[in-house]
Coordinates of C-alpha atoms in Angstrom, one line a residue:
M1 CA 139.2 40.7 81.4
L2 CA 139.3 41.7 85.1
L3 CA 138.0 45.7 85.1
G4 CA 138.1 47.4 88.9
E5 CA 135.8 44.8 91.6
G6 CA 134.4 43.0 88.2
A7 CA 134.6 41.4 84.9
A8 CA 133.8 41.5 81.5
A9 CA 134.1 40.2 78.3
S10 CA 133.6 41.4 74.5
F11 CA 132.3 40.0 71.7
V12 CA 132.1 40.5 68.6
V13 CA 129.1 39.9 65.7
T14 CA 130.5 38.5 62.7
G15 CA 127.0 36.8 61.8
Y16 CA 123.5 39.2 61.4
P17 CA 120.2 38.2 60.3
A18 CA 118.8 38.0 56.1
E19 CA 116.1 40.1 56.5
V20 CA 115.6 42.3 60.1
G21 CA 112.6 44.2 60.6
H22 CA 113.1 48.2 63.0
A23 CA 114.5 48.3 66.2
W24 CA 116.3 44.9 65.5
L25 CA 118.8 45.8 68.6
E26 CA 115.6 45.9 70.8
P27 CA 116.5 43.1 72.5
L28 CA 120.1 43.6 73.4
L29 CA 119.2 48.0 74.5
T30 CA 116.6 46.1 77.0
Y31 CA 118.5 43.2 78.7
P32 CA 117.7 42.8 82.0
G33 CA 121.7 42.8 83.2
R34 CA 124.6 44.8 81.8
L35 CA 125.3 44.9 78.6
D36 CA 127.5 47.6 76.0
V37 CA 125.9 47.5 72.9
S38 CA 128.6 49.2 70.6
L39 CA 127.6 50.1 67.2
H40 CA 130.2 51.5 65.0
V41 CA 128.6 53.2 61.3
E42 CA 131.0 54.1 58.7
P43 CA 129.9 55.9 55.3
V44 CA 131.0 55.1 52.4
P45 CA 131.8 56.6 49.4
P46 CA 129.3 55.8 46.6
K47 CA 132.1 55.4 43.2
V48 CA 134.1 53.4 46.1
A49 CA 130.0 51.8 46.9
A50 CA 129.9 51.0 43.4
D51 CA 132.8 49.0 42.5
R52 CA 133.1 47.4 45.5
L53 CA 129.2 46.0 44.5
R54 CA 129.8 45.4 40.8
R55 CA 134.0 43.0 41.9
Q56 CA 130.7 41.3 44.6
M57 CA 128.6 40.7 42.2
A58 CA 131.2 39.6 39.4
R59 CA 132.9 37.2 41.9
L60 CA 129.5 35.6 43.3
E61 CA 127.8 35.2 39.5
S62 CA 131.7 33.1 38.7
S63 CA 131.0 30.9 41.6
N64 CA 127.6 30.2 39.6
Q65 CA 128.6 29.3 36.9
T66 CA 131.4 27.4 37.9
G67 CA 130.0 25.3 40.0
A68 CA 126.9 24.8 37.4
E69 CA 129.7 24.0 34.8
Q70 CA 130.9 21.5 36.7
G71 CA 128.0 19.5 37.8
K72 CA 127.6 20.7 41.6
L73 CA 124.4 21.6 43.7
E74 CA 123.1 24.9 43.5
D75 CA 124.9 27.0 45.9
F76 CA 121.7 28.6 47.9
E77 CA 123.6 30.7 49.8
S78 CA 125.5 32.4 47.1
E79 CA 122.3 33.5 45.3
V80 CA 120.7 35.1 47.6
A81 CA 124.2 36.8 48.2
A82 CA 124.0 38.1 44.3
A83 CA 120.9 38.7 44.5
D84 CA 121.4 40.6 47.9
A85 CA 123.7 42.6 46.1
R86 CA 121.9 43.0 42.8
D87 CA 118.7 44.8 44.8
M88 CA 121.5 47.2 47.0
A89 CA 123.7 48.2 43.4
A90 CA 120.1 49.4 42.1
S91 CA 119.1 51.2 45.4
L92 CA 122.2 53.0 45.3
A93 CA 122.3 53.4 41.0
R94 CA 118.5 55.1 41.5
G95 CA 119.8 57.2 45.1
D96 CA 116.8 55.3 47.7
G97 CA 120.3 54.4 49.8
K98 CA 123.5 54.9 50.4
L99 CA 126.2 52.0 51.8
F100 CA 127.8 51.7 55.1
R101 CA 130.9 49.8 56.9
V102 CA 128.7 48.5 60.1
G103 CA 131.1 47.4 63.3
L104 CA 129.0 45.3 66.3
S105 CA 129.9 44.4 69.5
V106 CA 128.8 44.1 72.9
T107 CA 130.3 43.0 76.7
V108 CA 129.1 41.8 79.4
H109 CA 129.2 42.8 82.9
A110 CA 129.5 41.2 85.5
A111 CA 130.7 41.3 90.3
S112 CA 132.9 38.2 89.7
E113 CA 133.6 35.7 87.2
E114 CA 131.5 33.3 88.5
E115 CA 128.7 35.7 87.3
L116 CA 130.2 36.5 84.4
E117 CA 129.6 32.7 83.0
E118 CA 126.3 32.5 83.4
E119 CA 125.8 36.4 82.2
V120 CA 127.5 35.6 79.3
G121 CA 125.0 32.5 78.6
H122 CA 122.6 34.5 78.6
V123 CA 123.9 36.9 76.5
Q124 CA 124.9 34.5 73.8
S125 CA 121.2 32.1 74.3
L126 CA 119.5 36.0 73.3
A127 CA 122.2 35.7 70.2
S128 CA 121.7 33.2 68.9
S129 CA 117.2 32.9 69.1
M130 CA 117.7 37.1 67.6
L131 CA 120.1 35.1 64.1
I132 CA 122.9 37.0 65.6
D133 CA 126.7 35.2 65.2
A134 CA 128.8 36.9 68.1
R135 CA 132.0 35.5 69.1
P136 CA 134.3 35.9 72.4
A137 CA 137.4 38.2 71.2
S138 CA 139.7 36.2 71.9
Y139 CA 143.4 37.8 72.5
R140 CA 141.5 40.8 72.0
Q141 CA 139.3 42.4 75.3
L142 CA 141.1 45.3 76.1
Q143 CA 139.5 46.3 72.8
G144 CA 136.6 45.0 73.2
W145 CA 136.3 46.8 75.9
V146 CA 137.6 50.4 74.3
T147 CA 135.4 50.4 71.3
A148 CA 132.2 49.9 73.7
L149 CA 133.2 53.0 75.2
P150 CA 131.2 56.3 74.1
A151 CA 134.7 57.6 72.7
G152 CA 133.6 56.4 69.1
V153 CA 136.8 54.5 68.5
D154 CA 136.4 50.8 66.8
L155 CA 139.5 48.5 68.3
L156 CA 138.0 45.5 66.9
G157 CA 137.6 46.3 63.1
Q158 CA 134.6 43.6 62.0
R159 CA 132.7 46.0 59.6
R160 CA 129.5 43.9 57.5
S161 CA 129.0 46.5 54.3
M162 CA 124.6 47.0 55.7
D163 CA 122.3 49.8 52.8
T164 CA 120.0 52.9 54.2
H165 CA 117.4 50.5 54.8
A166 CA 118.7 48.1 56.9
L167 CA 121.3 50.1 59.4
S168 CA 118.2 52.2 60.0
A169 CA 117.1 49.0 60.9
A170 CA 119.5 48.5 63.5
Y171 CA 119.5 52.0 65.1
P172 CA 119.7 52.3 68.3
F173 CA 116.8 54.6 68.6
A174 CA 114.4 54.0 67.0
S175 CA 110.6 52.9 68.4
P176 CA 108.9 50.3 66.6
D177 CA 105.4 52.1 69.1
V178 CA 105.7 55.3 67.6
A179 CA 106.4 56.1 64.2
V180 CA 107.7 59.7 64.4
E181 CA 110.0 60.9 62.2
T182 CA 113.0 62.6 63.5
S183 CA 113.4 66.5 63.3
P184 CA 115.1 70.4 64.7
T185 CA 112.2 70.4 66.5
A186 CA 112.1 66.8 67.6
V187 CA 111.7 66.7 72.4
L188 CA 112.7 64.1 74.2
Y189 CA 109.2 62.8 76.3
G190 CA 110.9 60.2 78.3
L191 CA 111.2 56.6 78.5
N192 CA 108.7 54.1 77.0
A193 CA 106.6 52.6 79.4
D194 CA 106.7 48.4 77.7
S195 CA 110.3 48.9 75.8
S196 CA 112.1 50.6 77.2
G197 CA 113.0 52.5 74.3
V198 CA 112.7 56.4 74.2
V199 CA 109.5 58.5 73.3
V200 CA 110.7 61.2 70.9
W201 CA 107.4 63.8 69.5
D202 CA 107.5 66.8 67.2
R203 CA 104.7 68.3 68.0
W204 CA 105.3 71.2 64.8
A205 CA 104.7 68.1 62.5
L206 CA 101.2 67.4 63.6
D207 CA 98.7 69.4 61.1
T208 CA 97.8 71.0 64.9
Y209 CA 100.5 72.2 67.2
N210 CA 98.6 72.5 70.2
T211 CA 98.5 70.4 73.3
V212 CA 96.8 69.5 76.7
V213 CA 97.4 67.8 78.9
L214 CA 95.5 66.8 82.1
A215 CA 96.2 65.4 85.2
R216 CA 95.0 65.4 89.0
S217 CA 96.7 67.8 91.2
G218 CA 101.0 65.6 91.6
A219 CA 100.9 63.6 88.9
G220 CA 103.7 65.7 87.1
K221 CA 101.6 67.6 85.3
S222 CA 103.7 70.4 85.6
Y223 CA 107.4 68.4 85.5
F224 CA 106.6 67.3 82.5
C225 CA 104.9 71.2 81.2
K226 CA 108.9 72.3 81.8
L227 CA 110.8 69.4 80.5
D228 CA 108.8 70.2 77.5
L229 CA 109.1 74.2 77.0
L230 CA 113.1 73.0 77.9
R231 CA 114.0 70.9 75.6
S232 CA 111.5 72.8 73.6
M233 CA 114.1 75.9 73.8
Y234 CA 116.6 74.1 73.5
A235 CA 115.6 73.8 69.0
G236 CA 115.7 77.4 69.3
V237 CA 112.0 77.8 69.6
T238 CA 110.9 80.7 71.4
A239 CA 107.9 80.9 74.8
A240 CA 106.1 82.8 76.9
V241 CA 104.4 81.2 79.5
I242 CA 101.1 82.2 82.3
D243 CA 102.5 80.8 85.4
P244 CA 99.9 80.8 88.4
E245 CA 102.0 80.1 91.4
D246 CA 105.3 80.8 90.8
E247 CA 107.0 77.2 89.9
Y248 CA 109.1 78.6 86.0
T249 CA 110.9 81.7 87.9
R250 CA 113.9 79.3 89.1
L251 CA 113.3 78.1 85.0
T252 CA 113.3 81.5 83.6
D253 CA 116.0 82.2 85.2
A254 CA 118.4 80.3 84.3
V255 CA 117.7 79.8 80.3
G256 CA 118.0 84.3 80.5
G257 CA 114.2 85.1 80.1
T258 CA 112.3 87.6 81.7
T259 CA 109.6 87.3 84.6
I260 CA 106.7 89.5 85.4
R261 CA 105.1 89.4 89.1
L262 CA 101.8 90.6 88.6
G263 CA 100.5 91.7 92.1
E264 CA 104.2 92.9 92.6
P265 CA 103.7 96.9 93.7
G266 CA 105.0 98.7 91.8
V267 CA 104.1 96.3 89.0
H268 CA 101.2 97.2 86.1
L269 CA 99.5 96.2 83.0
N270 CA 97.0 98.7 81.9
P271 CA 93.7 96.8 79.7
L272 CA 93.5 99.7 77.9
D273 CA 97.3 100.8 76.3
L274 CA 97.8 100.2 73.1
A275 CA 101.3 99.5 73.4
L276 CA 101.7 96.5 71.9
D277 CA 99.1 96.6 68.3
R278 CA 101.9 99.9 67.7
T279 CA 103.3 96.5 64.5
A280 CA 99.0 95.8 63.4
T281 CA 97.7 96.2 60.8
R282 CA 94.7 96.5 61.5
D283 CA 92.4 98.7 64.1
A284 CA 94.2 98.1 67.4
L285 CA 91.8 100.8 68.4
S286 CA 87.9 98.9 67.9
R287 CA 90.6 95.5 68.5
R288 CA 91.3 97.1 72.4
A289 CA 87.4 98.0 72.9
L290 CA 86.7 94.4 72.2
F291 CA 88.7 92.6 74.0
L292 CA 88.0 94.4 77.3
H293 CA 83.4 93.6 76.4
T294 CA 85.5 90.4 77.2
L295 CA 87.6 91.5 79.9
L296 CA 84.7 93.5 82.4
A297 CA 82.7 90.9 81.6
V298 CA 85.5 88.3 83.3
M299 CA 86.2 91.3 86.3
L300 CA 82.6 91.0 86.8
G301 CA 81.2 87.1 87.5
G302 CA 78.9 87.0 84.3
P303 CA 77.9 87.7 79.9
L304 CA 77.8 91.5 79.9
G305 CA 73.3 92.4 79.0
P306 CA 72.9 94.4 76.0
R307 CA 72.6 97.7 77.1
Q308 CA 75.7 97.7 79.5
R309 CA 77.4 96.7 76.2
A310 CA 76.7 99.3 74.7
A311 CA 77.1 102.0 77.7
L312 CA 80.2 100.5 78.4
D313 CA 80.7 100.7 74.1
Q314 CA 80.0 104.3 74.2
A315 CA 82.4 104.7 77.1
L316 CA 85.1 103.4 75.0
I317 CA 85.2 105.8 73.0
A318 CA 84.5 108.3 74.8
T319 CA 87.2 107.4 77.5
Y320 CA 90.0 107.3 74.1
R321 CA 88.7 110.1 72.6
A322 CA 89.3 112.7 76.0
A323 CA 93.4 111.2 75.5
G324 CA 93.9 112.1 72.1
I325 CA 93.2 108.5 71.1
T326 CA 91.1 108.0 67.7
A327 CA 90.4 106.0 64.7
D328 CA 93.6 107.4 62.7
E329 CA 96.5 105.4 63.6
R330 CA 99.0 108.1 64.5
T331 CA 97.0 108.7 67.6
W332 CA 97.8 105.8 68.5
N333 CA 101.8 106.3 70.2
R334 CA 100.2 109.0 72.5
P335 CA 99.5 107.4 76.3
A336 CA 96.5 105.9 77.1
P337 CA 93.9 106.2 79.7
L338 CA 93.6 103.8 82.8
L339 CA 90.6 101.6 83.8
A340 CA 90.0 104.5 86.2
D341 CA 89.1 107.4 83.5
L342 CA 86.7 104.4 81.7
V343 CA 84.6 104.2 85.0
A344 CA 84.7 108.2 86.0
T345 CA 83.4 108.2 81.5
L346 CA 81.1 105.4 83.0
E347 CA 79.8 107.5 86.3
N348 CA 79.4 110.4 83.7
E349 CA 77.9 109.0 80.8
G350 CA 73.8 109.4 82.1
D351 CA 73.2 106.0 82.0
E352 CA 71.8 103.5 84.3
H353 CA 73.3 100.1 82.9
G354 CA 77.0 102.8 82.6
R355 CA 76.6 103.1 86.9
D356 CA 75.8 99.9 86.9
L357 CA 78.6 99.3 85.8
A358 CA 80.7 101.6 87.3
V359 CA 79.8 100.7 91.2
Q360 CA 80.5 97.2 90.0
L361 CA 84.4 98.3 88.8
A362 CA 85.2 100.3 91.6
P363 CA 86.4 97.6 93.7
Y364 CA 89.9 97.2 90.3
T365 CA 89.6 101.2 90.7
T366 CA 88.9 103.0 93.8
G367 CA 89.5 99.8 95.7
S368 CA 91.1 96.8 97.5
Y369 CA 92.4 94.8 94.0
N370 CA 93.5 98.6 92.2
E371 CA 97.3 98.0 92.0
L372 CA 97.5 96.4 88.9
F373 CA 95.2 98.9 86.9
R374 CA 95.7 102.5 88.8
A375 CA 99.1 103.4 86.8
P376 CA 100.7 102.6 82.5
S377 CA 101.5 99.3 81.9
T378 CA 104.8 99.0 83.7
R379 CA 107.2 98.0 80.8
R380 CA 106.6 95.6 77.4
P381 CA 107.4 92.4 77.7
S382 CA 110.3 91.0 74.9
G383 CA 111.9 88.0 75.1
H384 CA 112.8 84.2 74.1
L385 CA 110.9 82.6 77.4
V386 CA 108.8 85.8 79.4
S387 CA 107.1 84.1 82.4
W388 CA 103.9 85.3 83.4
S389 CA 104.0 84.9 87.9
L390 CA 100.5 85.4 89.5
R391 CA 101.3 83.6 92.7
A392 CA 100.9 88.2 94.4
L393 CA 97.8 87.7 93.3
P394 CA 94.8 87.3 95.3
D395 CA 92.3 84.4 93.8
E396 CA 90.1 86.9 93.2
L397 CA 92.0 87.7 90.8
K398 CA 93.6 84.8 89.5
A399 CA 91.3 84.5 86.3
V400 CA 91.4 88.0 85.6
G401 CA 95.3 87.9 85.9
T402 CA 95.6 84.6 83.1
L403 CA 93.8 86.7 80.2
L404 CA 95.3 90.0 80.5
A405 CA 99.1 87.7 80.3
L406 CA 97.2 85.4 78.1
D407 CA 96.3 88.3 75.5
A408 CA 99.5 90.5 76.4
I409 CA 101.0 87.7 74.4
W410 CA 99.3 87.0 71.7
R411 CA 99.0 90.9 71.4
G412 CA 102.9 89.8 70.3
V413 CA 102.2 87.6 68.5
A414 CA 99.3 87.5 66.3
D415 CA 101.0 90.7 64.3
A416 CA 105.1 89.5 64.9
A417 CA 106.0 87.1 61.1
P418 CA 105.8 83.7 61.5
D419 CA 109.9 83.4 61.2
H420 CA 110.0 80.8 64.2
P421 CA 107.8 78.6 66.4
R422 CA 106.6 80.1 69.4
M423 CA 104.9 78.3 72.0
V424 CA 102.4 79.3 74.8
L425 CA 102.1 77.5 77.4
V426 CA 99.4 77.9 80.1
D427 CA 100.2 75.8 83.9
E428 CA 96.4 76.1 84.9
G429 CA 94.4 76.3 82.7
W430 CA 90.8 76.0 84.5
L431 CA 91.6 78.8 86.4
L432 CA 90.6 81.3 83.3
M433 CA 88.5 78.0 81.6
A434 CA 86.1 78.5 84.1
E435 CA 84.1 81.5 83.0
P436 CA 82.7 81.5 79.7
E437 CA 84.5 84.5 78.3
G438 CA 87.8 83.5 79.1
A439 CA 86.6 79.9 77.8
K440 CA 85.9 81.8 74.6
F441 CA 89.2 83.6 74.8
L442 CA 91.5 80.2 75.1
F443 CA 89.3 78.5 72.4
R444 CA 89.6 81.5 69.8
L445 CA 93.1 81.0 71.1
A446 CA 93.2 77.7 69.7
K447 CA 91.4 78.3 66.6
A448 CA 94.2 81.0 65.5
A449 CA 97.7 79.5 66.3
R450 CA 98.0 77.3 64.2
K451 CA 98.4 79.9 61.2
R452 CA 100.8 82.1 63.4
W453 CA 102.9 78.3 63.7
V454 CA 102.8 79.0 68.1
G455 CA 102.3 75.2 69.4
L456 CA 99.4 76.5 72.4
T457 CA 99.3 73.7 75.2
V458 CA 96.8 74.2 77.7
A459 CA 97.7 72.3 81.6
T460 CA 95.1 71.8 83.8
Q461 CA 94.0 69.4 86.8
D462 CA 90.8 70.0 86.5
A463 CA 90.3 67.4 83.7
A464 CA 85.7 67.2 84.6
D465 CA 85.6 70.6 83.9
V466 CA 87.2 71.5 81.1
L467 CA 85.9 68.2 79.5
G468 CA 82.4 69.0 80.5
S469 CA 81.9 72.1 79.0
E470 CA 81.2 72.2 75.2
L471 CA 84.4 75.5 74.8
G472 CA 86.6 73.0 77.1
K473 CA 86.4 70.1 74.6
A474 CA 86.5 71.9 71.9
V475 CA 89.9 73.0 73.2
V476 CA 90.6 69.8 73.0
A477 CA 90.1 68.4 70.1
N478 CA 92.2 71.2 68.7
S479 CA 95.6 69.4 70.2
A480 CA 96.8 66.7 67.8
T481 CA 98.8 65.9 70.9
Q482 CA 97.3 65.4 74.2
V483 CA 98.8 64.0 77.4
L484 CA 96.9 62.4 79.9
M485 CA 98.7 62.1 83.6
R486 CA 97.0 60.1 87.2
Q487 CA 93.3 61.0 87.0
A488 CA 91.4 60.4 90.3
P489 CA 88.0 58.6 90.3
Q490 CA 85.8 60.6 90.1
A491 CA 87.0 62.4 86.5
I492 CA 88.3 58.4 84.9
D493 CA 84.4 57.6 83.4
Q494 CA 84.8 61.3 81.3
I495 CA 88.8 60.8 80.2
A496 CA 87.4 57.4 79.2
D497 CA 84.6 58.2 77.0
S498 CA 86.0 61.2 75.4
F499 CA 89.1 60.1 74.5
A500 CA 88.0 56.3 73.8
L501 CA 90.4 54.9 76.4
S502 CA 91.1 50.8 76.6
D503 CA 90.2 49.1 80.2
G504 CA 94.2 48.7 80.5
E505 CA 94.6 52.5 80.2
R506 CA 92.2 53.3 82.2
Q507 CA 93.8 51.0 84.6
H508 CA 97.5 52.6 83.8
L509 CA 96.0 56.0 84.0
L510 CA 94.2 55.3 87.8
T511 CA 96.7 53.9 89.4
A512 CA 100.3 55.9 87.4
S513 CA 103.1 57.0 89.6
P514 CA 104.3 60.7 89.2
G515 CA 106.0 61.0 86.0
D516 CA 104.0 58.4 84.2
A517 CA 102.2 59.5 81.4
L518 CA 99.6 58.1 78.8
L519 CA 100.7 59.8 74.5
C520 CA 97.2 60.1 72.8
S521 CA 96.7 61.8 68.9
G522 CA 94.2 59.9 67.2
Q523 CA 94.8 56.3 66.8
R524 CA 98.5 56.5 68.8
R525 CA 99.2 55.5 71.4
V526 CA 102.0 55.2 73.8
A527 CA 102.5 54.8 77.7
F528 CA 106.0 56.5 79.0
Q529 CA 107.9 58.0 82.2
V530 CA 108.8 61.7 82.5
V531 CA 112.9 61.1 82.3
A532 CA 115.4 64.1 83.0
S533 CA 118.5 65.1 83.7
D534 CA 120.3 66.6 87.4
T535 CA 120.6 69.8 85.7
E536 CA 117.1 69.6 84.1
H537 CA 115.9 68.3 87.2
A538 CA 117.1 71.3 89.7
L539 CA 115.3 73.6 87.5
V540 CA 112.5 71.5 87.3
T541 CA 111.7 70.1 90.1
T542 CA 108.4 72.1 92.7
N543 CA 109.5 69.6 96.2
P544 CA 110.5 72.5 98.6
A545 CA 112.9 69.2 100.5
E546 CA 114.8 69.4 97.1
Q547 CA 114.6 73.1 95.3
F548 CA 116.1 74.4 99.0
T549 CA 118.6 71.7 99.2
N550 CA 121.7 74.2 98.3
P551 CA 121.7 77.4 99.9
D552 CA 121.6 79.4 96.3
D553 CA 118.1 78.2 95.9
S554 CA 116.7 80.7 99.3
A555 CA 116.8 83.6 98.1
R556 CA 114.6 82.3 95.4
N557 CA 111.8 81.2 97.9
P558 CA 108.9 83.7 96.7
D559 CA 107.2 83.4 100.5
D560 CA 110.6 85.3 101.3
S561 CA 111.0 89.1 101.3
T562 CA 113.5 91.1 98.8
G563 CA 115.2 93.1 101.2
L564 CA 114.5 95.9 98.9
D565 CA 113.3 99.1 97.9
T566 CA 109.8 99.8 96.1
D567 CA 111.9 101.7 93.5
T568 CA 114.3 98.3 93.2
A569 CA 112.5 95.4 93.8
E570 CA 110.0 97.0 90.8
E571 CA 112.8 97.1 88.5
D572 CA 113.9 92.7 89.6
D573 CA 111.1 92.2 89.2
L574 CA 110.5 93.0 85.9
L575 CA 113.8 91.5 84.7

């Protein structure tokens, strides 16, 4: 049949193998030429299926008995058909499966009639090797071509009865490499690098929901994380993101999320604020005090000594008391003191360790780092996607900003009802894990996430530092889903030892192209290529040449001035 500038030929499958394995249609689906495979499925009502099977068994038994009475040789095909019918009837009676009417057809395309003849020969040979009897749709080529279109119309009407097990084995998206049951929260990761099948993964069906992504710069790590985030939100997952380079803003705006740009003028986050703990059933004041010990250790670049911790604890109690906040939860709604108030208390305590802490904290209260801490928190973050952008923060404050954002996220999650899955994505997690106290905080979150139906995703390009510390290894060990992308030669030995990689997997990670990845989960391994639709690609790409091709996108350039006055810019930063 001539079709546009090419030619096409349709075939209908009339014969099937007696037994099939999983994904037995894979050879047809991965055929190197252009081949449309159409599988039409029609469920048969249980009562109708039982009546048909009963008549079929009676007909086969009668045929075999008549042949035996007439002295004919035993018909082995009839015996096998009768046995299959009995097994199918028993499965139907037990409720283990159902009966379906299935039609399978293929349409071969080529540029010319001569090439079509050659392609038809290859397809028929392939079908024969699969024990499939594919007959030309004679005088019905137009109907065959329409049947292969994604319209759900079967004009050929050549059907075959199959039970649930046989049909599921023929399902086009079956993957023999990663055996994962599909579910509403499963996410398409990409195409299988070995079989060209799809890799669909459900992190929420594993014993822990955490994911770790390790890759060198430029390997497509953030691209994959943004795709995973976007597709998870399709399934009703709410999320919060810590974004060091303002890469998630375009995606956040597209889905109606909230972007909080720490470090921008007018955007403040008070670490002493109790607002996010109003619904807490435990002592919010004590939890704030314990967190501030961690925060100050990250601010000052090292753990506090015993005397410094004691001085800080006394100063915290005194600072909150001066603001009218005590252990009585009725006082927690009062305005919280600022970091400057805590520093003033440390200076006035008369303890030399407290005064030493006050001197070290001066840059955060009166110096060049005070913008983030000099006023009460601008607003409480909320929404189905909240992105904490750290691009405007100086490098010296990136770890502090990551810790503050992660703390604010976790305070909102810890006391919320676990009524749906939530994702917390920490991009460039090495910023926090480079600090010992920050690594401890992240490890605690990784351990506690599962109990609250939260999946923590940590993505980092500094794999050697992560795997070189005990806390880093613990975070990786508490992640049931591990995604490895291209690695640097200097780090591959440590990666190979930590994940027990084979020589082939090791070489794959050294030579992987951007978007190539290796999914590891226990003993299951699969290499895949990250793929995105055009719409998704426009939202997740960080290639400047692609981002600013559209003039409308130039307004989202993080280096451009908004041209707004201070009050308006402050509100836009938060919305």
